[in-house]
Coordinates of C-alpha atoms in Angstrom, one line a residue:
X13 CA -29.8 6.0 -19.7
X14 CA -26.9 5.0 -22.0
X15 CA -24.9 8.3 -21.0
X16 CA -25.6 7.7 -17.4
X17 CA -23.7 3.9 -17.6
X18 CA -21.0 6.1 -19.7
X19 CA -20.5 8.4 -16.8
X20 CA -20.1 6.0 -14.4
X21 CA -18.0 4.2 -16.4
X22 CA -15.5 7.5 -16.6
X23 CA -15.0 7.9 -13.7
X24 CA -14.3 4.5 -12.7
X25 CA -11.5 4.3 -14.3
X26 CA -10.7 7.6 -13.5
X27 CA -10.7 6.6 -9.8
X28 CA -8.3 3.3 -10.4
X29 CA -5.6 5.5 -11.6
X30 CA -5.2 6.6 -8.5
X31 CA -4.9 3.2 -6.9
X32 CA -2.9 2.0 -9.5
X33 CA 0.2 4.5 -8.6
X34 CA -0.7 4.0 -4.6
X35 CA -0.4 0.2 -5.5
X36 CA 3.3 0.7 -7.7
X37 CA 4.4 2.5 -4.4
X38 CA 4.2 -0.3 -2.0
X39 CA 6.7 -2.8 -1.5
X40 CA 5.1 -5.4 -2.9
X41 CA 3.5 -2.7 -6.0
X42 CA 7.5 -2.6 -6.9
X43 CA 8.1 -6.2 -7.6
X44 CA 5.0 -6.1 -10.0
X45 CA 5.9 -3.3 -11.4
X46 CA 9.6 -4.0 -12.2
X47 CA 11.3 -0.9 -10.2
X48 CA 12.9 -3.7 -7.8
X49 CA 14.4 -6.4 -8.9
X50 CA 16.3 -8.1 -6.2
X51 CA 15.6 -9.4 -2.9
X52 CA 17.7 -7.3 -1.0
X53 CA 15.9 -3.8 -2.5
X54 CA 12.5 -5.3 -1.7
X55 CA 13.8 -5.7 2.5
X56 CA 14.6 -2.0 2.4
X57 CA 11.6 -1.3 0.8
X58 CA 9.4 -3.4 3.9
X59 CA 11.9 -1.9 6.7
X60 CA 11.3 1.8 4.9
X61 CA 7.7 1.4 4.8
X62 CA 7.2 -0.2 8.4
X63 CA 9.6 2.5 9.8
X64 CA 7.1 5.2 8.4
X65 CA 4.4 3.8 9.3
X66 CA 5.5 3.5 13.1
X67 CA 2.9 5.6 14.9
X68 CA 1.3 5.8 18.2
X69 CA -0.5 2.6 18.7
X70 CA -0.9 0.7 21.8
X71 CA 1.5 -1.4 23.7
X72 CA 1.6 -2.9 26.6
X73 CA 2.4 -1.2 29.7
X74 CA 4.5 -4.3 30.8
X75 CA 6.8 -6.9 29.5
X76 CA 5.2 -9.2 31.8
X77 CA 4.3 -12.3 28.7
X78 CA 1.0 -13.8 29.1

């Protein structure tokens, strides 16, 4: 039973690595971690990311407001 709670343990934190670097690469991941240090940087970093992330979604057909 004790090697089961070791296993699962492993890979655990195995699996956080991953999210670890995913979480250093977002905008917000940079400030934590240091790699940007002004204000200006982090901006770029949104705009970058929100550019990227840009895909088909829906809009509305019109203009027309609501």
């Amino acid at each position: 039973m004790g090697r089961f709670f070791i296993l699962v343990a492993a890979l655990f934190l195995a699996s956080c690595e991953g999210v670890e670097e995913d979480a250093r690469n977002t905008p917000i991941g940079s400030v934590v971690s240091g790699k940007t240090k002004s204000v200006e940087n982090y901006v770029e970093r949104v705009k970058s990311q929100n550019k990227a992330e840009n895909r088909d979604v829906w809009r509305p057909s019109s203009s027309e407001r609501f």
